[in-house]
Coordinates of C-alpha atoms and ligand atoms in Angstrom, one line a residue:
Chain A
M1 CA 99.2 104.5 83.7
R2 CA 98.2 101.8 81.4
I3 CA 96.8 98.4 82.5
G4 CA 99.5 96.4 80.8
L5 CA 102.2 98.3 82.6
I6 CA 100.4 98.0 86.0
L7 CA 100.2 94.2 85.5
Q8 CA 103.8 94.1 84.4
E9 CA 104.8 95.9 87.6
M10 CA 102.6 93.6 89.7
W11 CA 104.2 90.6 88.0
A12 CA 107.7 91.9 88.7
G13 CA 106.7 92.3 92.3
I14 CA 105.4 88.8 92.6
R15 CA 108.5 87.3 90.9
S16 CA 110.9 89.2 93.2
N17 CA 108.9 88.1 96.2
I18 CA 107.8 84.6 95.2
T19 CA 108.3 82.8 98.5
M20 CA 106.3 85.4 100.4
V21 CA 103.6 85.4 97.8
V22 CA 103.4 81.6 98.1
S23 CA 103.1 81.8 101.8
I24 CA 100.2 84.3 101.4
I25 CA 98.5 81.9 99.1
L26 CA 98.9 79.0 101.5
V27 CA 97.8 81.0 104.6
A28 CA 94.9 82.5 102.7
F29 CA 94.0 79.0 101.5
V30 CA 94.0 77.4 104.9
S31 CA 92.2 80.3 106.6
L32 CA 89.5 80.6 104.0
T33 CA 89.0 76.8 104.0
F34 CA 88.3 77.1 107.7
V35 CA 85.9 79.9 107.0
G36 CA 84.2 77.7 104.3
V37 CA 83.9 74.7 106.6
T38 CA 82.4 76.9 109.4
M39 CA 79.9 78.3 106.9
L40 CA 79.0 74.8 105.8
L41 CA 78.6 73.6 109.4
Q42 CA 76.2 76.5 110.0
A43 CA 74.3 75.7 106.8
Q44 CA 74.1 72.1 108.0
V45 CA 72.6 73.2 111.3
G46 CA 70.1 75.4 109.5
L47 CA 69.2 72.6 107.2
M48 CA 68.7 70.1 110.0
N49 CA 66.6 72.6 112.0
S50 CA 64.2 73.2 109.1
Y51 CA 64.2 69.5 108.1
W52 CA 63.2 68.4 111.6
A53 CA 60.9 71.3 112.2
K54 CA 58.9 69.9 109.3
N55 CA 59.4 66.2 109.9
A56 CA 59.8 65.8 113.6
Q57 CA 57.1 63.9 115.3
V58 CA 56.4 63.1 118.9
A59 CA 55.9 59.4 119.5
I60 CA 53.6 58.1 122.2
Y61 CA 54.9 54.5 122.7
L62 CA 52.4 52.1 124.2
C63 CA 53.3 49.3 126.4
T64 CA 54.2 45.8 125.0
D65 CA 54.7 42.5 126.8
Y66 CA 58.4 43.2 126.9
S67 CA 58.1 46.8 128.3
P68 CA 60.0 47.4 131.6
E69 CA 57.8 47.0 134.7
T70 CA 58.5 50.5 136.0
A71 CA 56.8 52.2 133.0
C72 CA 54.2 49.5 132.4
P73 CA 53.2 47.9 135.7
T74 CA 50.0 46.4 134.1
G75 CA 51.6 44.9 131.0
I76 CA 50.5 45.3 127.5
A77 CA 48.3 48.3 126.7
T78 CA 44.6 47.4 126.7
D79 CA 42.1 48.6 124.1
G80 CA 40.6 50.8 126.8
E81 CA 43.9 52.4 127.5
K82 CA 44.5 53.0 123.8
A83 CA 41.0 54.6 123.5
A84 CA 41.8 56.8 126.5
V85 CA 45.0 58.0 124.8
K86 CA 43.1 58.7 121.6
A87 CA 40.4 60.5 123.5
Q88 CA 43.1 62.7 125.2
L89 CA 44.6 63.5 121.8
D90 CA 41.1 64.6 120.6
S91 CA 40.4 66.5 123.8
A92 CA 39.9 70.3 123.9
A93 CA 43.1 70.7 126.0
V94 CA 45.4 68.9 123.5
S95 CA 43.9 69.0 120.0
P96 CA 44.5 72.7 119.3
Y97 CA 48.2 72.0 119.4
V98 CA 48.0 68.9 117.3
E99 CA 48.3 69.1 113.5
S100 CA 47.6 65.4 112.9
Y101 CA 48.3 62.1 114.4
A102 CA 48.3 58.5 113.2
F103 CA 48.2 55.2 115.0
E104 CA 50.9 52.6 114.2
D105 CA 50.3 49.0 115.2
Q106 CA 53.0 46.4 115.7
A107 CA 52.8 45.0 112.2
Q108 CA 53.4 48.5 110.7
A109 CA 56.2 49.2 113.2
Y110 CA 57.9 45.9 112.1
E111 CA 57.5 46.9 108.4
K112 CA 59.1 50.2 109.1
F113 CA 61.9 48.5 111.0
V114 CA 62.6 46.2 108.2
A115 CA 62.6 49.0 105.7
E116 CA 65.1 51.0 107.8
F117 CA 67.5 48.3 108.8
G118 CA 67.0 45.5 106.1
A119 CA 65.4 42.1 106.5
T120 CA 68.7 40.3 106.8
G121 CA 70.2 42.2 109.7
T122 CA 68.8 42.7 113.2
A123 CA 65.3 42.2 111.9
Q124 CA 65.9 38.5 111.8
Y125 CA 66.0 38.4 115.6
I126 CA 63.1 40.8 116.2
T127 CA 59.4 39.9 116.1
A128 CA 56.5 42.3 115.7
D129 CA 55.3 41.8 119.2
Q130 CA 58.5 43.1 120.6
L131 CA 57.9 46.5 119.0
N132 CA 55.7 49.3 120.4
E133 CA 52.4 50.3 119.1
A134 CA 52.5 54.1 118.9
F135 CA 50.6 57.3 118.2
W136 CA 52.8 59.4 115.9
V137 CA 51.8 63.0 116.5
N138 CA 52.7 66.0 114.3
L139 CA 52.5 69.2 116.3
K140 CA 51.6 72.6 114.9
D141 CA 54.6 74.0 116.7
P142 CA 57.3 71.3 117.0
N143 CA 58.8 73.3 120.0
Q144 CA 55.8 72.4 122.2
S145 CA 56.6 68.7 122.6
D146 CA 56.9 69.2 126.4
L147 CA 53.1 69.7 126.5
L148 CA 52.6 66.2 125.1
V149 CA 55.2 64.7 127.3
E150 CA 53.5 66.2 130.4
S151 CA 49.9 65.2 129.5
F152 CA 50.6 61.6 128.3
S153 CA 53.6 60.3 130.4
G154 CA 51.4 59.4 133.4
L155 CA 48.7 57.8 131.3
G156 CA 48.0 54.0 131.7
G157 CA 49.4 51.8 128.9
V158 CA 51.9 54.5 127.8
E159 CA 55.5 53.4 128.0
E160 CA 57.2 56.6 126.9
V161 CA 56.5 59.9 125.2
R162 CA 59.5 61.0 123.1
D163 CA 60.2 64.0 120.9
Q164 CA 62.3 62.6 118.0
R165 CA 64.3 65.8 118.0
S166 CA 65.7 64.9 121.4
Y167 CA 67.9 62.3 119.6
L168 CA 69.5 65.3 117.7
D169 CA 70.4 67.5 120.7
G170 CA 73.8 65.9 120.8
I171 CA 74.4 66.3 117.1
F172 CA 73.4 70.0 117.3
A173 CA 75.6 70.6 120.2
F174 CA 78.5 69.0 118.4
L175 CA 77.9 70.9 115.2
N176 CA 77.7 74.2 117.1
A177 CA 80.8 73.5 119.0
A178 CA 82.6 72.6 115.8
S179 CA 81.4 75.8 114.1
L180 CA 82.6 77.9 117.0
M181 CA 86.0 76.2 116.9
G182 CA 86.2 76.6 113.1
A183 CA 85.3 80.3 113.4
G184 CA 88.0 80.7 116.0
V185 CA 90.7 79.1 114.0
A186 CA 89.5 81.0 110.9
A187 CA 89.8 84.3 112.7
V188 CA 93.3 83.7 113.9
M189 CA 94.4 82.4 110.5
L190 CA 92.8 85.4 108.7
L191 CA 94.6 87.7 111.1
S192 CA 97.9 86.1 110.3
A193 CA 97.1 86.2 106.6
T194 CA 96.5 90.0 106.9
L195 CA 99.7 90.5 108.8
L196 CA 101.6 88.4 106.2
I197 CA 100.1 90.4 103.3
S198 CA 101.1 93.8 104.8
T199 CA 104.6 92.6 105.5
T200 CA 105.0 91.2 102.0
I201 CA 103.7 94.3 100.4
R202 CA 106.2 96.4 102.5
L203 CA 109.1 94.1 101.5
S204 CA 108.0 94.4 97.9
A205 CA 107.9 98.1 98.1
I206 CA 111.3 98.3 99.7
S207 CA 112.8 96.1 97.0
R208 CA 111.4 98.4 94.4
S209 CA 111.9 101.7 96.2
R210 CA 114.0 103.0 93.2
E211 CA 111.1 102.5 90.8
I212 CA 108.7 104.0 93.3
G213 CA 111.0 107.0 93.8
I214 CA 111.2 107.6 90.1
M215 CA 107.5 107.2 89.6
R216 CA 106.8 109.8 92.3
L217 CA 109.4 112.2 90.8
V218 CA 108.0 112.1 87.3
G219 CA 104.5 112.6 88.5
A220 CA 102.8 109.2 88.4
S221 CA 99.5 109.4 90.3
R222 CA 99.4 108.0 93.8
F223 CA 96.8 105.5 92.7
S224 CA 98.9 104.1 89.8
I225 CA 102.0 103.8 92.1
Q226 CA 100.0 101.9 94.7
L227 CA 97.9 99.7 92.5
P228 CA 100.5 97.2 91.5
F229 CA 101.3 96.5 95.1
I230 CA 97.7 96.2 96.1
L231 CA 97.1 93.9 93.2
E232 CA 100.0 91.8 94.2
G233 CA 98.3 91.0 97.6
V234 CA 95.0 90.7 95.9
V235 CA 96.1 88.1 93.3
A236 CA 97.8 86.0 96.0
A237 CA 94.8 86.1 98.3
A238 CA 92.5 85.4 95.3
I239 CA 94.5 82.3 94.4
G240 CA 94.3 81.2 98.1
G241 CA 90.5 81.8 97.9
L242 CA 90.2 79.7 94.8
L243 CA 92.1 76.9 96.4
S244 CA 89.8 77.1 99.4
V245 CA 86.8 76.9 97.2
G246 CA 88.3 73.8 95.7
A247 CA 88.9 72.4 99.2
T248 CA 85.3 73.0 100.4
L249 CA 83.9 71.5 97.2
A250 CA 86.1 68.4 97.7
I251 CA 85.0 68.1 101.4
V252 CA 81.4 68.3 100.4
K253 CA 81.8 65.9 97.5
Y254 CA 84.0 63.2 99.1
F255 CA 83.2 63.5 102.8
V256 CA 79.6 64.6 103.0
A257 CA 77.9 63.5 99.8
D258 CA 79.9 60.2 99.2
F259 CA 80.4 59.2 102.8
L260 CA 78.1 60.9 105.4
A261 CA 75.0 61.0 103.3
T262 CA 75.2 57.4 102.3
S263 CA 75.9 56.0 105.8
L264 CA 73.7 58.3 107.8
A265 CA 70.2 58.6 106.4
F266 CA 68.5 60.5 109.3
T267 CA 68.7 64.0 107.7
S268 CA 69.5 65.8 104.6
F269 CA 73.1 67.1 104.2
V270 CA 74.7 70.2 102.7
G271 CA 75.5 69.6 99.0
I272 CA 77.6 70.9 96.2
D273 CA 75.1 73.7 95.6
D274 CA 75.7 75.0 99.2
A275 CA 79.5 74.8 98.7
L276 CA 79.1 76.8 95.4
R277 CA 76.9 79.3 97.2
I278 CA 79.6 80.1 99.8
A279 CA 82.4 80.2 97.1
P280 CA 81.9 83.9 96.3
Y281 CA 82.1 84.8 100.0
L282 CA 85.4 83.0 100.4
I283 CA 87.0 84.7 97.4
G284 CA 85.4 88.0 98.4
I285 CA 86.7 87.8 102.0
G286 CA 90.2 86.9 100.7
I287 CA 90.2 89.8 98.2
G288 CA 88.7 92.2 100.7
L289 CA 91.3 91.5 103.3
A290 CA 94.1 91.7 100.8
V291 CA 92.9 95.1 99.5
L292 CA 92.5 96.4 103.0
S293 CA 95.9 95.2 104.4
S294 CA 98.0 96.0 101.3
A295 CA 96.4 99.4 100.8
I296 CA 97.0 100.3 104.4
S297 CA 100.6 99.0 104.4
I298 CA 101.6 100.5 101.1
R299 CA 100.1 103.8 102.0
R300 CA 102.0 103.9 105.3
Y301 CA 105.2 102.9 103.6
L302 CA 104.9 105.5 100.8
K303 CA 104.1 108.3 103.3
A304 CA 107.3 107.6 105.2
Chain B
M1 CA 108.2 130.6 87.6
I2 CA 109.6 129.7 91.0
R3 CA 109.2 132.0 94.0
L4 CA 110.2 131.3 97.6
E5 CA 109.2 133.9 100.2
N6 CA 110.6 133.8 103.7
V7 CA 110.8 130.0 103.5
S8 CA 112.0 128.3 106.7
K9 CA 112.5 124.6 107.2
T10 CA 113.7 122.6 110.2
Y11 CA 113.9 118.8 109.8
K12 CA 112.5 116.5 112.4
G13 CA 115.2 116.0 114.9
G14 CA 117.3 118.8 113.5
T15 CA 118.6 121.3 115.9
S16 CA 119.1 124.3 113.6
P17 CA 117.0 125.2 110.6
A18 CA 118.1 123.7 107.3
L19 CA 116.6 126.8 105.7
N20 CA 116.0 130.1 107.5
N21 CA 113.9 132.8 106.0
V22 CA 114.9 132.2 102.4
S23 CA 113.5 134.4 99.6
L24 CA 114.2 133.7 95.9
D25 CA 112.7 134.6 92.6
I26 CA 113.5 132.6 89.5
Q27 CA 112.1 133.8 86.1
R28 CA 111.3 131.7 83.0
G29 CA 114.4 130.9 81.1
D30 CA 116.8 131.6 84.0
F31 CA 119.8 129.4 84.6
V32 CA 120.5 129.5 88.4
F33 CA 123.4 128.0 90.3
L34 CA 122.8 127.2 94.0
V35 CA 126.2 127.1 95.7
G36 CA 127.4 126.8 99.2
S37 CA 129.3 124.4 101.4
S38 CA 128.1 121.0 102.4
G39 CA 125.0 121.1 104.6
S40 CA 124.2 124.7 103.7
G41 CA 120.7 123.8 102.4
K42 CA 121.0 123.6 98.6
S43 CA 119.3 120.2 98.3
S44 CA 116.7 121.3 100.8
M45 CA 115.7 124.2 98.5
L46 CA 115.5 121.9 95.5
R47 CA 113.4 119.3 97.4
I48 CA 111.0 122.1 98.5
M49 CA 110.7 123.2 94.9
M50 CA 109.8 119.6 93.8
R51 CA 107.5 119.3 96.8
E52 CA 109.6 116.4 98.3
E53 CA 109.6 118.4 101.5
K54 CA 107.1 120.8 102.9
V55 CA 108.0 124.3 104.2
D56 CA 107.5 125.0 107.8
S57 CA 106.6 128.6 107.2
G58 CA 106.7 131.0 104.3
L59 CA 105.5 130.7 100.8
A60 CA 106.7 128.4 97.9
L61 CA 105.2 129.0 94.5
V62 CA 106.2 126.8 91.6
L63 CA 104.7 127.1 88.1
G64 CA 101.7 128.9 89.6
E65 CA 101.1 126.3 92.3
N66 CA 101.1 127.2 96.0
L67 CA 103.1 124.3 97.5
T68 CA 102.1 125.0 101.0
R69 CA 98.6 123.9 100.2
I70 CA 98.3 121.6 97.2
S71 CA 96.5 118.3 96.9
S72 CA 98.6 115.2 96.2
S73 CA 97.0 114.8 92.8
R74 CA 98.1 118.4 91.9
V75 CA 101.6 117.5 93.2
A76 CA 101.7 114.7 90.6
Q77 CA 100.5 117.0 87.9
L78 CA 103.1 119.6 88.9
R79 CA 106.0 117.1 88.8
R80 CA 105.1 116.2 85.2
K81 CA 106.2 119.8 84.4
L82 CA 109.4 119.5 86.4
G83 CA 112.4 117.5 85.4
V84 CA 114.7 116.4 88.1
V85 CA 118.3 115.1 88.0
F86 CA 120.5 113.8 90.8
Q87 CA 124.1 113.2 91.5
D88 CA 123.6 109.4 91.6
F89 CA 121.6 109.2 88.2
R90 CA 118.9 106.9 89.7
L91 CA 118.5 104.8 86.6
L92 CA 116.7 101.4 86.7
P93 CA 119.5 98.8 86.3
N94 CA 117.2 96.2 84.7
K95 CA 115.9 98.5 82.0
T96 CA 117.7 99.7 78.8
V97 CA 118.5 103.3 78.1
F98 CA 115.3 103.5 76.0
Q99 CA 113.2 101.7 78.6
N100 CA 114.5 104.0 81.4
V101 CA 113.5 107.1 79.5
A102 CA 110.2 105.6 78.3
F103 CA 109.3 104.5 81.9
A104 CA 108.9 108.2 82.9
L105 CA 106.2 108.5 80.2
Q106 CA 104.6 105.1 80.7
V107 CA 103.9 105.7 84.3
I108 CA 102.0 109.0 83.6
G109 CA 99.9 107.2 81.0
R110 CA 101.4 108.6 77.8
S111 CA 100.5 106.8 74.6
K112 CA 102.7 104.3 72.9
A113 CA 102.8 106.6 69.8
F114 CA 104.0 109.5 71.8
I115 CA 106.7 107.4 73.5
E116 CA 107.9 106.0 70.2
T117 CA 108.7 109.5 68.9
A118 CA 109.5 111.4 72.1
V119 CA 112.1 109.0 73.5
P120 CA 114.3 108.8 70.3
D121 CA 114.0 112.6 70.0
V122 CA 115.4 113.2 73.5
L123 CA 118.0 110.5 73.2
R124 CA 119.2 112.3 70.1
L125 CA 119.3 115.6 72.1
V126 CA 121.6 114.1 74.7
G127 CA 123.6 112.3 72.0
L128 CA 122.8 108.7 73.0
E129 CA 120.6 107.5 70.1
E130 CA 123.2 104.9 69.3
K131 CA 123.1 103.4 72.7
S132 CA 119.4 103.2 73.3
S133 CA 119.4 99.4 73.8
R134 CA 122.3 99.4 76.3
Y135 CA 121.9 98.8 80.0
P136 CA 123.1 101.4 82.5
R137 CA 125.9 99.2 83.7
E138 CA 127.3 99.3 80.1
L139 CA 127.6 103.1 80.2
S140 CA 130.1 105.5 81.5
G141 CA 129.1 107.9 84.3
G142 CA 128.6 110.8 82.0
E143 CA 126.5 108.7 79.7
Q144 CA 124.4 107.5 82.6
Q145 CA 123.8 111.1 83.6
R146 CA 122.8 112.0 80.1
V147 CA 120.2 109.2 80.3
A148 CA 118.9 110.7 83.5
I149 CA 118.8 114.1 81.9
A150 CA 116.9 112.6 78.9
R151 CA 114.5 111.0 81.3
A152 CA 114.0 114.4 83.0
L153 CA 113.4 116.2 79.7
V154 CA 111.3 113.7 77.8
N155 CA 108.0 115.1 79.0
R156 CA 109.2 118.6 78.0
P157 CA 109.2 120.1 81.4
D158 CA 109.2 123.9 82.0
V159 CA 111.8 123.6 84.7
L160 CA 114.8 121.3 85.2
L161 CA 116.0 120.9 88.8
A162 CA 119.5 119.4 89.1
D163 CA 121.1 118.4 92.4
E164 CA 124.9 118.2 91.8
P165 CA 124.5 116.5 88.4
T166 CA 128.2 116.6 87.9
G167 CA 129.1 115.5 91.4
N168 CA 130.2 112.0 90.4
L169 CA 131.8 113.0 87.1
D170 CA 135.4 113.9 86.1
P171 CA 136.0 117.5 84.9
A172 CA 135.9 116.7 81.2
T173 CA 132.7 114.8 81.5
S174 CA 131.3 117.5 83.7
V175 CA 131.9 120.0 80.9
E176 CA 129.9 117.8 78.5
I177 CA 127.0 117.7 80.9
M178 CA 127.2 121.5 81.5
N179 CA 127.1 122.1 77.7
L180 CA 124.1 119.9 77.5
L181 CA 122.3 121.8 80.3
D182 CA 123.3 125.1 78.7
R183 CA 121.7 124.0 75.4
I184 CA 118.6 122.8 77.2
N185 CA 118.4 126.2 78.9
L186 CA 118.9 128.0 75.6
S187 CA 115.9 126.1 74.2
G188 CA 113.8 127.8 76.9
T189 CA 113.8 125.4 79.9
T190 CA 114.5 127.1 83.2
V191 CA 117.4 125.3 85.0
V192 CA 118.2 125.4 88.7
M193 CA 121.3 123.5 89.6
A194 CA 123.0 122.9 93.0
T195 CA 126.7 122.4 92.8
H196 CA 130.0 122.4 94.7
D197 CA 132.1 122.7 91.6
R198 CA 133.4 126.2 91.6
S199 CA 135.1 125.9 88.2
I200 CA 131.8 125.1 86.5
V201 CA 130.2 128.1 88.1
D202 CA 133.0 130.4 87.2
R203 CA 133.0 129.2 83.6
M204 CA 129.3 129.3 82.9
Q205 CA 128.8 132.9 83.9
K206 CA 125.2 132.5 85.1
R207 CA 123.2 133.7 88.0
V208 CA 124.6 132.4 91.3
V209 CA 122.7 132.1 94.6
E210 CA 125.0 131.3 97.5
V211 CA 123.6 129.6 100.6
K212 CA 125.2 129.5 103.9
N213 CA 123.8 127.8 107.0
G214 CA 120.3 127.9 105.4
E215 CA 120.4 131.5 104.5
I216 CA 121.0 133.2 101.1
V217 CA 124.1 135.3 101.5
R218 CA 124.6 136.3 97.9
D219 CA 122.4 136.4 94.8
A220 CA 124.4 137.7 91.8
Q221 CA 123.3 137.9 88.2
T222 CA 125.9 136.5 85.8
A223 CA 128.8 136.1 88.2
G224 CA 131.3 133.6 89.1
Y225 CA 131.7 131.7 92.4
K226 CA 134.0 134.4 93.7
E227 CA 134.9 137.7 92.2
I228 CA 137.6 136.9 89.8
P229 CA 139.4 138.9 87.1
S230 CA 137.4 138.9 83.9
A231 CA 140.5 138.0 81.9
E232 CA 140.8 134.8 83.7
I233 CA 137.1 133.9 83.0
T234 CA 137.7 134.3 79.3
T235 CA 140.6 131.9 79.4
I236 CA 138.7 129.3 81.4
T237 CA 135.7 129.5 79.2
T238 CA 137.7 129.1 76.0
T239 CA 139.6 126.1 77.3
T240 CA 136.4 124.4 78.5
W241 CA 134.8 124.9 75.1
A242 CA 137.9 123.3 73.6
I243 CA 137.7 120.4 75.9
S244 CA 134.1 119.9 75.3
E245 CA 134.5 119.9 71.6
S246 CA 137.3 117.4 71.7
V247 CA 135.1 115.1 73.9
E248 CA 132.3 115.4 71.4
D249 CA 134.6 114.6 68.6
Q250 CA 135.6 111.3 70.1
E251 CA 132.1 109.9 69.9
Ligands
ATP401 N1 116.0 114.3 105.8 C1 116.7 115.0 106.6 N2 116.5 114.9 108.0 C2 117.2 115.6 108.9 N3 118.0 116.5 108.5 C3 118.3 116.8 107.2 C4 117.7 116.0 106.2 N4 118.1 116.4 105.0 C5 119.0 117.4 105.3 N5 119.1 117.6 106.6 C6 120.0 118.6 107.2 O1 119.6 119.9 106.7 C7 120.8 120.6 106.4 C8 120.8 121.0 104.9 O2 121.0 119.8 104.2 P1 121.0 119.9 102.6 O3 121.0 118.5 102.1 O4 120.0 120.8 102.1 O5 122.5 120.5 102.3 P2 123.2 120.6 101.0 O6 123.6 122.0 100.8 O7 122.5 120.0 99.9 O8 124.6 119.8 101.3 P3 125.5 118.9 100.3 O9 126.2 119.9 99.5 O10 126.3 118.1 101.1 O11 124.6 118.1 99.4 C9 121.9 119.8 106.9 O12 122.3 120.2 108.1 C10 121.4 118.4 106.9 O13 122.0 117.7 107.9
MG402 MG1 122.8 118.2 98.7

């Protein structure tokens, strides 16, 4: 059978079934958007993991005059205590795990603070002597921060040892929970899209049973009889897939790039390129499901 | 051409067999009537020949194909060499006469050029070339059946299977259709036709296979429905020819 005729038959099917086809498009659109968002969340988790694996440091904060008594009973860290911390970092027990470290005095800490929060904001009420001096340590393996916490926490003049990544635990937990939820919703929605497609294809076949009967009797091949119906589901799902690509691009552009990335500067975010990278998967999943469900349902109908 | 050997068939849920040990041999160029009362198994035989149904046991050979074991793609190929016609015409209401006939060729991938010549040819054969752009609802029953016959013939099948093609038509129109089928048969196409209409069978003087409760009870070459005096046959045939000619004159 010629392609033109197959497309014509497919179009006739879509027209006679337009409300069902529209509902396939919508359900495919919503479900694939959930798939897309879930994939973006996972991409974001991966991005943050690798960003912080490279950039995360462990800070050994030294006592200031303003440090709480419990952590710093002797007040501000003395030069001797600083030297002891430095000696510990250089010691045979610790140095094999340390990639590099740098000392940051109160003036440098103040500069960094101003750079991060601006000179007009909180920085007006903060003076350099309120900020901690610190050793910033880059570990060879960022997962071994416990080791530093253990060996430095008790040391004199040390207020706190903190892995920067601990600030992110909550964010990771949130992102993973959101991914899980997105995946769950996506799975349910995809299932309903599949059921909707097979019902629609069956209705379409019933409404054209006379054509199908004639095609069978005059010896049209099984493939050419089934193809218009399969294409009908595929076209609807592909349109839904395209819409979901548009939706994920819009989410990345207007929510992530224009809003999150400008207001939260602590990490890099997924971008348009990530959204474009998942686009083929969204369309592919949509088309794959449509082929599968419509092929199964039309085959079952034609056998009966 | 068509051979059934000890074919039996019981439908799902059926208590008694629709066909019971049926054997039948049909040669190229034959014109065969299948007769018998309602439910006797005529349609079942035809459906087995066009492989709409499978036999439970026995052998069904059509155009050299063994229908008991044939792949679905071979079934499609076989049906391209079989024309089929039914009592209810089965035309597509949203297509014109031309499009209805052309559809049968389009769906098996025939070229546009072939369609452009074959469809007008076959419409001329059934006498509908003037009405090729009419829709089925604008045609009489007899005309619709001629469209259906044109569609069955357009791919030049070796065999035409007709299940009560005159069942919905009045006697005069039935005669028209029978004359058409006779002409088709004379041009070399094997015709197998199931019918209730004993006047048609009596008039045509062709081979008659009578089915009763799924069994063949009579297979008579060139005989009427029942044994009737030959004098009567002659009168009937002459009158029918007269009717058919007057019908054709009106067009
Ligand atoms: N699809 C089916 N499912 C179950 N039983 C069927 C089916 N088709 C036919 N039968 C049964 O098989 C028997 C033969 O039916 P068939 O249609 O072959 O008879 P027929 O001679 O064509 O009758 P008619 O002259 O009324 O068309 C009948 O008893 C019928 O009830
Ligand atoms: Mg019947």
